[in-house]
Amino acid sequence: MSKPIIEIQGLDFYFKEFKALDQVNLTVPTGSIYGFLGPNGAGKTTTIRILLDLFHSKNQQIKIFGKNLLSHRGEVLGSIGALIENPSIYKHLSGRQNLEVIRKMVGVPKSRIDEVLKIVRLVDNADKKAKNYSLGMCQRLGLAAALLTDPELLILDEPTNGLDPSGIIEMRELIINLNKEHGKTIFLSSHILSEIEKLATDVAIIDQGKILYEGKLEGLQEKGKGYQLTVELDQVDEAAKIVRGLNFTVSETNSRTLVIPIEAKTDIPKINKAIVDQDIDVYQLKSSDEDLESIFLNITKKLDQ
Ligand code: ATP
């Protein structure tokens, strides 16, 4: 694995007595598009706020660019560009004027404004007042502002939230371009698996403040390899006993069906025969591949049990 750009170890965070983060460990490889995935309220924004030094935790052990965040605060934060929630934009100013305000604060040459406008594809609308921008254009302007200092690492909190389908595609293309053409490492959060799936090289899944998976996207796909067999029958309890006797687990039962995770299609006749041999009528057998969405749901559902 390439050198980590962010390393978080054993991070806890409390809002009063409420534990929002519980022993969070994350390792973000340099050069990756790292998808930080979790349902609403999972702890994504809290983690991001800690990374940007907006919240502090007593036990925080965070290294960014190999440096301790607390002891190298200024240096570390100076090399991070961030877009969290809605970017603060002066609506009465044009896109270019907004960038000029920030450029003066961060002290980069004026020429950088045209460069970032080009990257986020806002050149043609640069002199329009921001009040006439679409939400997608506002997000891109926010991203342009984050890029002014040419940071190595971009942290984006739900960058496609609220965008229409074309805005989502534009933002996605932009993120990929920033990673591939401009060499930025991108840490982005989302609650939408299909978004992360299209972008990320690496993923972490967080739910209820706990990390449930971290690794390559393919690893997550690998985790879900296998099938789900749904069997429709009358005597569900008796059939479940038979299936368990064959060393399968029964993941779900209701009044007429059993759901059984299986490794291979050859398990289907085996299960069917065992049930039928006990004089239980089987009405239907249905098998399906597990897609990423159901893997994600299964991983996050386990925590509720
Ligand atoms: P979302 O996408 O909905 O923002 P998230 O994964 O970013 O979700 P967080 O905003 O990090 O989630 O919230 C994590 C948990 O902490 C949630 O249960 C939330 O209700 C709680 N929380 C967040 N901010 C505060 C706060 N200021 N005071 C108390 N609890 C908070």
GROMACS .gro file of C-alpha atoms and ligand atoms in nm:
model
  336
    1MET     CA    1   0.000   0.000   0.000
    2SER     CA    2   0.120   0.353  -0.071
    3LYS     CA    3   0.212   0.575   0.224
    4PRO     CA    4  -0.092   0.679   0.425
    5ILE     CA    5  -0.194   1.043   0.396
    6ILE     CA    6  -0.434   1.020   0.693
    7GLU     CA    7  -0.398   0.784   0.988
    8ILE     CA    8  -0.652   0.780   1.269
    9GLN     CA    9  -0.611   0.544   1.561
   10GLY     CA   10  -0.858   0.454   1.834
   11LEU     CA   11  -1.054   0.778   1.808
   12ASP     CA   12  -1.348   0.834   2.043
   13PHE     CA   13  -1.567   1.141   2.045
   14TYR     CA   14  -1.849   1.240   2.277
   15PHE     CA   15  -2.128   1.498   2.253
   16LYS     CA   16  -2.181   1.524   2.630
   17GLU     CA   17  -2.258   1.161   2.730
   18PHE     CA   18  -2.341   1.050   2.373
   19LYS     CA   19  -2.059   0.853   2.211
   20ALA     CA   20  -2.058   0.967   1.849
   21LEU     CA   21  -1.730   0.794   1.755
   22ASP     CA   22  -1.616   0.466   1.902
   23GLN     CA   23  -1.256   0.354   1.848
   24VAL     CA   24  -1.238   0.477   1.492
   25ASN     CA   25  -0.932   0.360   1.298
   26LEU     CA   26  -0.879   0.482   0.942
   27THR     CA   27  -0.584   0.463   0.705
   28VAL     CA   28  -0.621   0.665   0.388
   29PRO     CA   29  -0.364   0.579   0.118
   30THR     CA   30  -0.192   0.867  -0.060
   31GLY     CA   31  -0.332   0.903  -0.411
   32SER     CA   32  -0.661   0.734  -0.335
   33ILE     CA   33  -1.019   0.842  -0.376
   34TYR     CA   34  -1.134   0.730  -0.035
   35GLY     CA   35  -1.506   0.687   0.014
   36PHE     CA   36  -1.626   0.734   0.368
   37LEU     CA   37  -1.964   0.571   0.361
   38GLY     CA   38  -2.237   0.549   0.619
   39PRO     CA   39  -2.605   0.616   0.678
   40ASN     CA   40  -2.726   0.950   0.815
   41GLY     CA   41  -2.603   1.015   1.167
   42ALA     CA   42  -2.325   0.754   1.140
   43GLY     CA   43  -2.046   0.992   1.241
   44LYS     CA   44  -1.903   1.105   0.906
   45THR     CA   45  -1.926   1.480   0.959
   46THR     CA   46  -1.797   1.447   1.315
   47THR     CA   47  -1.489   1.260   1.188
   48ILE     CA   48  -1.435   1.522   0.917
   49ARG     CA   49  -1.466   1.805   1.169
   50ILE     CA   50  -1.201   1.639   1.384
   51LEU     CA   51  -0.971   1.600   1.079
   52LEU     CA   52  -1.010   1.972   1.011
   53ASP     CA   53  -0.939   2.054   1.377
   54LEU     CA   54  -1.289   2.197   1.427
   55PHE     CA   55  -1.366   1.942   1.703
   56HIS     CA   56  -1.114   1.793   1.943
   57SER     CA   57  -1.107   1.461   2.116
   58LYS     CA   58  -0.903   1.385   2.430
   59ASN     CA   59  -0.766   1.061   2.292
   60GLN     CA   60  -0.709   1.178   1.936
   61GLN     CA   61  -0.418   1.017   1.760
   62ILE     CA   62  -0.428   1.160   1.413
   63LYS     CA   63  -0.149   1.190   1.165
   64ILE     CA   64  -0.195   1.372   0.836
   65PHE     CA   65   0.096   1.379   0.587
   66GLY     CA   66   0.277   1.171   0.853
   67LYS     CA   67   0.257   1.460   1.103
   68ASN     CA   68   0.066   1.482   1.425
   69LEU     CA   69  -0.238   1.702   1.365
   70LEU     CA   70  -0.227   1.874   1.704
   71SER     CA   71   0.145   1.952   1.712
   72HIS     CA   72   0.170   2.053   1.341
   73ARG     CA   73  -0.172   2.215   1.313
   74GLY     CA   74  -0.092   2.513   1.085
   75GLU     CA   75   0.132   2.324   0.849
   76VAL     CA   76  -0.109   2.031   0.815
   77LEU     CA   77  -0.425   2.238   0.770
   78GLY     CA   78  -0.249   2.458   0.514
   79SER     CA   79  -0.217   2.158   0.283
   80ILE     CA   80  -0.581   2.049   0.307
   81GLY     CA   81  -0.865   2.185   0.095
   82ALA     CA   82  -1.213   2.122   0.235
   83LEU     CA   83  -1.572   2.146   0.127
   84ILE     CA   84  -1.810   2.082   0.413
   85GLU     CA   85  -2.182   2.136   0.402
   86ASN     CA   86  -2.279   2.437   0.189
   87PRO     CA   87  -1.980   2.654   0.101
   88SER     CA   88  -2.007   3.011   0.232
   89ILE     CA   89  -2.049   3.226  -0.075
   90TYR     CA   90  -2.127   3.598  -0.103
   91LYS     CA   91  -2.431   3.587  -0.328
   92HIS     CA   92  -2.403   3.953  -0.435
   93LEU     CA   93  -2.051   3.896  -0.570
   94SER     CA   94  -1.952   3.710  -0.886
   95GLY     CA   95  -1.776   3.374  -0.872
   96ARG     CA   96  -1.447   3.544  -0.957
   97GLN     CA   97  -1.496   3.814  -0.690
   98ASN     CA   98  -1.573   3.546  -0.431
   99LEU     CA   99  -1.248   3.373  -0.515
  100GLU     CA  100  -1.062   3.705  -0.500
  101VAL     CA  101  -1.180   3.756  -0.137
  102ILE     CA  102  -1.041   3.415  -0.039
  103ARG     CA  103  -0.727   3.455  -0.251
  104LYS     CA  104  -0.633   3.764  -0.050
  105MET     CA  105  -0.681   3.573   0.274
  106VAL     CA  106  -0.470   3.274   0.172
  107GLY     CA  107  -0.211   3.481  -0.015
  108VAL     CA  108  -0.172   3.307  -0.350
  109PRO     CA  109  -0.097   3.479  -0.684
  110LYS     CA  110  -0.390   3.629  -0.878
  111SER     CA  111  -0.322   3.395  -1.169
  112ARG     CA  112  -0.438   3.104  -0.955
  113ILE     CA  113  -0.799   3.224  -0.984
  114ASP     CA  114  -0.813   3.152  -1.357
  115GLU     CA  115  -0.646   2.817  -1.301
  116VAL     CA  116  -0.902   2.700  -1.046
  117LEU     CA  117  -1.196   2.838  -1.247
  118LYS     CA  118  -1.074   2.627  -1.537
  119ILE     CA  119  -1.037   2.314  -1.325
  120VAL     CA  120  -1.394   2.339  -1.192
  121ARG     CA  121  -1.528   2.443  -1.534
  122LEU     CA  122  -1.668   2.777  -1.424
  123VAL     CA  123  -1.477   3.002  -1.664
  124ASP     CA  124  -1.785   3.093  -1.868
  125ASN     CA  125  -1.986   3.182  -1.558
  126ALA     CA  126  -1.707   3.342  -1.357
  127ASP     CA  127  -1.842   3.695  -1.388
  128LYS     CA  128  -2.204   3.610  -1.315
  129LYS     CA  129  -2.333   3.698  -0.968
  130ALA     CA  130  -2.332   3.394  -0.740
  131LYS     CA  131  -2.701   3.450  -0.660
  132ASN     CA  132  -2.770   3.332  -1.015
  133TYR     CA  133  -2.566   3.013  -0.972
  134SER     CA  134  -2.727   2.669  -0.956
  135LEU     CA  135  -2.651   2.456  -0.651
  136GLY     CA  136  -2.404   2.256  -0.860
  137MET     CA  137  -2.223   2.576  -0.964
  138CYS     CA  138  -2.211   2.689  -0.599
  139GLN     CA  139  -2.055   2.353  -0.504
  140ARG     CA  140  -1.799   2.391  -0.782
  141LEU     CA  141  -1.721   2.745  -0.670
  142GLY     CA  142  -1.671   2.609  -0.317
  143LEU     CA  143  -1.436   2.350  -0.461
  144ALA     CA  144  -1.249   2.618  -0.658
  145ALA     CA  145  -1.197   2.807  -0.332
  146ALA     CA  146  -1.067   2.491  -0.165
  147LEU     CA  147  -0.822   2.446  -0.455
  148LEU     CA  148  -0.671   2.796  -0.442
  149THR     CA  149  -0.379   2.686  -0.224
  150ASP     CA  150  -0.322   2.379  -0.444
  151PRO     CA  151  -0.365   2.139  -0.149
  152GLU     CA  152  -0.243   1.781  -0.165
  153LEU     CA  153  -0.549   1.650   0.014
  154LEU     CA  154  -0.914   1.737  -0.042
  155ILE     CA  155  -1.177   1.655   0.218
  156LEU     CA  156  -1.530   1.672   0.078
  157ASP     CA  157  -1.835   1.613   0.297
  158GLU     CA  158  -2.126   1.480   0.088
  159PRO     CA  159  -2.021   1.685  -0.219
  160THR     CA  160  -2.312   1.565  -0.431
  161ASN     CA  161  -2.581   1.617  -0.168
  162GLY     CA  162  -2.884   1.798  -0.311
  163LEU     CA  163  -2.746   1.815  -0.666
  164ASP     CA  164  -2.958   1.719  -0.965
  165PRO     CA  165  -2.845   1.423  -1.181
  166SER     CA  166  -2.635   1.638  -1.418
  167GLY     CA  167  -2.478   1.820  -1.122
  168ILE     CA  168  -2.391   1.484  -0.967
  169ILE     CA  169  -2.224   1.367  -1.289
  170GLU     CA  170  -2.028   1.693  -1.321
  171MET     CA  171  -1.908   1.672  -0.962
  172ARG     CA  172  -1.813   1.308  -1.006
  173GLU     CA  173  -1.612   1.381  -1.322
  174LEU     CA  174  -1.444   1.670  -1.147
  175ILE     CA  175  -1.341   1.455  -0.851
  176ILE     CA  176  -1.196   1.188  -1.081
  177ASN     CA  177  -1.012   1.455  -1.281
  178LEU     CA  178  -0.867   1.612  -0.966
  179ASN     CA  179  -0.739   1.273  -0.860
  180LYS     CA  180  -0.606   1.150  -1.194
  181GLU     CA  181  -0.484   1.470  -1.361
  182HIS     CA  182  -0.394   1.683  -1.062
  183GLY     CA  183  -0.270   1.412  -0.826
  184LYS     CA  184  -0.498   1.502  -0.536
  185THR     CA  185  -0.588   1.251  -0.270
  186ILE     CA  186  -0.959   1.280  -0.208
  187PHE     CA  187  -1.141   1.184   0.109
  188LEU     CA  188  -1.512   1.208   0.049
  189SER     CA  189  -1.812   1.115   0.256
  190SER     CA  190  -2.146   0.995   0.131
  191HIS     CA  191  -2.449   0.802   0.247
  192ILE     CA  192  -2.510   0.678  -0.109
  193LEU     CA  193  -2.329   0.359  -0.194
  194SER     CA  194  -2.383   0.388  -0.570
  195GLU     CA  195  -2.202   0.725  -0.565
  196ILE     CA  196  -1.900   0.586  -0.381
  197GLU     CA  197  -1.900   0.277  -0.600
  198LYS     CA  198  -1.853   0.488  -0.913
  199LEU     CA  199  -1.564   0.687  -0.771
  200ALA     CA  200  -1.373   0.533  -0.488
  201THR     CA  201  -1.063   0.318  -0.492
  202ASP     CA  202  -1.083   0.258  -0.117
  203VAL     CA  203  -1.375   0.261   0.123
  204ALA     CA  204  -1.459   0.268   0.489
  205ILE     CA  205  -1.807   0.196   0.619
  206ILE     CA  206  -1.911   0.365   0.941
  207ASP     CA  207  -2.232   0.314   1.134
  208GLN     CA  208  -2.326   0.428   1.484
  209GLY     CA  209  -1.975   0.566   1.529
  210LYS     CA  210  -1.800   0.236   1.455
  211ILE     CA  211  -1.596   0.138   1.151
  212LEU     CA  212  -1.745  -0.180   1.009
  213TYR     CA  213  -1.525  -0.220   0.702
  214GLU     CA  214  -1.212  -0.061   0.564
  215GLY     CA  215  -1.028  -0.162   0.251
  216LYS     CA  216  -1.039  -0.175  -0.125
  217LEU     CA  217  -1.374  -0.148  -0.298
  218GLU     CA  218  -1.309  -0.487  -0.460
  219GLY     CA  219  -1.260  -0.633  -0.112
  220LEU     CA  220  -1.610  -0.527  -0.023
  221GLN     CA  221  -1.742  -0.690  -0.339
  222GLU     CA  222  -1.544  -1.003  -0.248
  223LYS     CA  223  -1.698  -1.004   0.100
  224GLY     CA  224  -2.042  -1.034  -0.047
  225LYS     CA  225  -1.957  -1.313  -0.290
  226GLY     CA  226  -2.217  -1.582  -0.277
  227TYR     CA  227  -2.588  -1.614  -0.318
  228GLN     CA  228  -2.902  -1.582  -0.116
  229LEU     CA  229  -3.150  -1.861  -0.153
  230THR     CA  230  -3.513  -1.783  -0.077
  231VAL     CA  231  -3.731  -2.090  -0.022
  232GLU     CA  232  -4.107  -2.065  -0.014
  233LEU     CA  233  -4.280  -2.338   0.188
  234ASP     CA  234  -4.543  -2.408   0.454
  235GLN     CA  235  -4.362  -2.557   0.752
  236VAL     CA  236  -4.102  -2.289   0.804
  237ASP     CA  237  -3.979  -2.390   1.151
  238GLU     CA  238  -3.932  -2.756   1.064
  239ALA     CA  239  -3.758  -2.666   0.739
  240ALA     CA  240  -3.527  -2.420   0.916
  241LYS     CA  241  -3.422  -2.700   1.153
  242ILE     CA  242  -3.341  -2.928   0.858
  243VAL     CA  243  -3.140  -2.655   0.684
  244ARG     CA  244  -2.941  -2.579   1.000
  245GLY     CA  245  -2.879  -2.953   1.035
  246LEU     CA  246  -2.699  -2.933   0.699
  247ASN     CA  247  -2.472  -2.663   0.847
  248PHE     CA  248  -2.626  -2.368   0.665
  249THR     CA  249  -2.737  -2.056   0.849
  250VAL     CA  250  -3.087  -1.918   0.807
  251SER     CA  251  -3.062  -1.541   0.785
  252GLU     CA  252  -3.434  -1.461   0.774
  253THR     CA  253  -3.762  -1.638   0.827
  254ASN     CA  254  -4.120  -1.527   0.794
  255SER     CA  255  -4.451  -1.714   0.777
  256ARG     CA  256  -4.381  -1.866   0.434
  257THR     CA  257  -4.014  -1.816   0.347
  258LEU     CA  258  -3.661  -1.894   0.457
  259VAL     CA  259  -3.358  -1.697   0.337
  260ILE     CA  260  -3.036  -1.895   0.334
  261PRO     CA  261  -2.693  -1.757   0.235
  262ILE     CA  262  -2.520  -2.018   0.016
  263GLU     CA  263  -2.178  -2.043  -0.143
  264ALA     CA  264  -2.265  -2.215  -0.471
  265LYS     CA  265  -2.564  -2.304  -0.685
  266THR     CA  266  -2.498  -2.674  -0.612
  267ASP     CA  267  -2.621  -2.605  -0.258
  268ILE     CA  268  -2.972  -2.545  -0.395
  269PRO     CA  269  -3.065  -2.906  -0.487
  270LYS     CA  270  -2.898  -3.026  -0.166
  271ILE     CA  271  -3.121  -2.804   0.047
  272ASN     CA  272  -3.428  -2.876  -0.162
  273LYS     CA  273  -3.384  -3.254  -0.141
  274ALA     CA  274  -3.333  -3.250   0.237
  275ILE     CA  275  -3.654  -3.054   0.288
  276VAL     CA  276  -3.864  -3.255   0.041
  277ASP     CA  277  -3.733  -3.583   0.190
  278GLN     CA  278  -3.904  -3.482   0.514
  279ASP     CA  279  -4.239  -3.449   0.329
  280ILE     CA  280  -4.242  -3.070   0.336
  281ASP     CA  281  -4.382  -2.914   0.018
  282VAL     CA  282  -4.155  -2.656  -0.148
  283TYR     CA  283  -4.343  -2.402  -0.362
  284GLN     CA  284  -4.056  -2.190  -0.489
  285LEU     CA  285  -3.675  -2.164  -0.483
  286LYS     CA  286  -3.518  -1.834  -0.581
  287SER     CA  287  -3.148  -1.747  -0.576
  288SER     CA  288  -2.988  -1.408  -0.624
  289ASP     CA  289  -2.633  -1.269  -0.631
  290GLU     CA  290  -2.561  -1.026  -0.354
  291ASP     CA  291  -2.507  -0.682  -0.495
  292LEU     CA  292  -2.307  -0.411  -0.324
  293GLU     CA  293  -2.620  -0.244  -0.193
  294SER     CA  294  -2.727  -0.553  -0.003
  295ILE     CA  295  -2.373  -0.611   0.125
  296PHE     CA  296  -2.378  -0.256   0.261
  297LEU     CA  297  -2.721  -0.308   0.416
  298ASN     CA  298  -2.614  -0.640   0.567
  299ILE     CA  299  -2.300  -0.488   0.716
  300THR     CA  300  -2.484  -0.194   0.868
  301LYS     CA  301  -2.786  -0.406   0.974
  302LYS     CA  302  -2.570  -0.643   1.180
  303LEU     CA  303  -2.508  -0.363   1.428
  304ASP     CA  304  -2.880  -0.327   1.504
  305GLN     CA  305  -2.917  -0.692   1.602
  306ATP     P1  306  -2.532   1.311   0.822
  306ATP     O1  307  -2.497   1.268   0.685
  306ATP     O2  308  -2.677   1.290   0.856
  306ATP     O3  309  -2.478   1.444   0.864
  306ATP     P2  310  -2.314   1.194   0.968
  306ATP     O4  311  -2.266   1.055   0.942
  306ATP     O5  312  -2.234   1.306   0.915
  306ATP     O6  313  -2.462   1.202   0.920
  306ATP     P3  314  -2.274   1.317   1.223
  306ATP     O7  315  -2.326   1.452   1.184
  306ATP     O8  316  -2.127   1.301   1.238
  306ATP     O9  317  -2.331   1.206   1.126
  306ATP    O10  318  -2.346   1.275   1.359
  306ATP     C1  319  -2.308   1.161   1.434
  306ATP     C2  320  -2.398   1.150   1.556
  306ATP    O11  321  -2.372   1.259   1.644
  306ATP     C3  322  -2.547   1.158   1.524
  306ATP    O12  323  -2.616   1.070   1.610
  306ATP     C4  324  -2.583   1.302   1.554
  306ATP    O13  325  -2.717   1.312   1.595
  306ATP     C5  326  -2.489   1.334   1.668
  306ATP     N1  327  -2.451   1.478   1.667
  306ATP     C6  328  -2.396   1.546   1.565
  306ATP     N2  329  -2.371   1.674   1.599
  306ATP     C7  330  -2.412   1.688   1.728
  306ATP     C8  331  -2.413   1.796   1.822
  306ATP     N3  332  -2.364   1.916   1.789
  306ATP     N4  333  -2.462   1.772   1.945
  306ATP     C9  334  -2.509   1.649   1.979
  306ATP     N5  335  -2.510   1.543   1.897
  306ATP    C10  336  -2.463   1.561   1.772
   0.00000   0.00000   0.00000
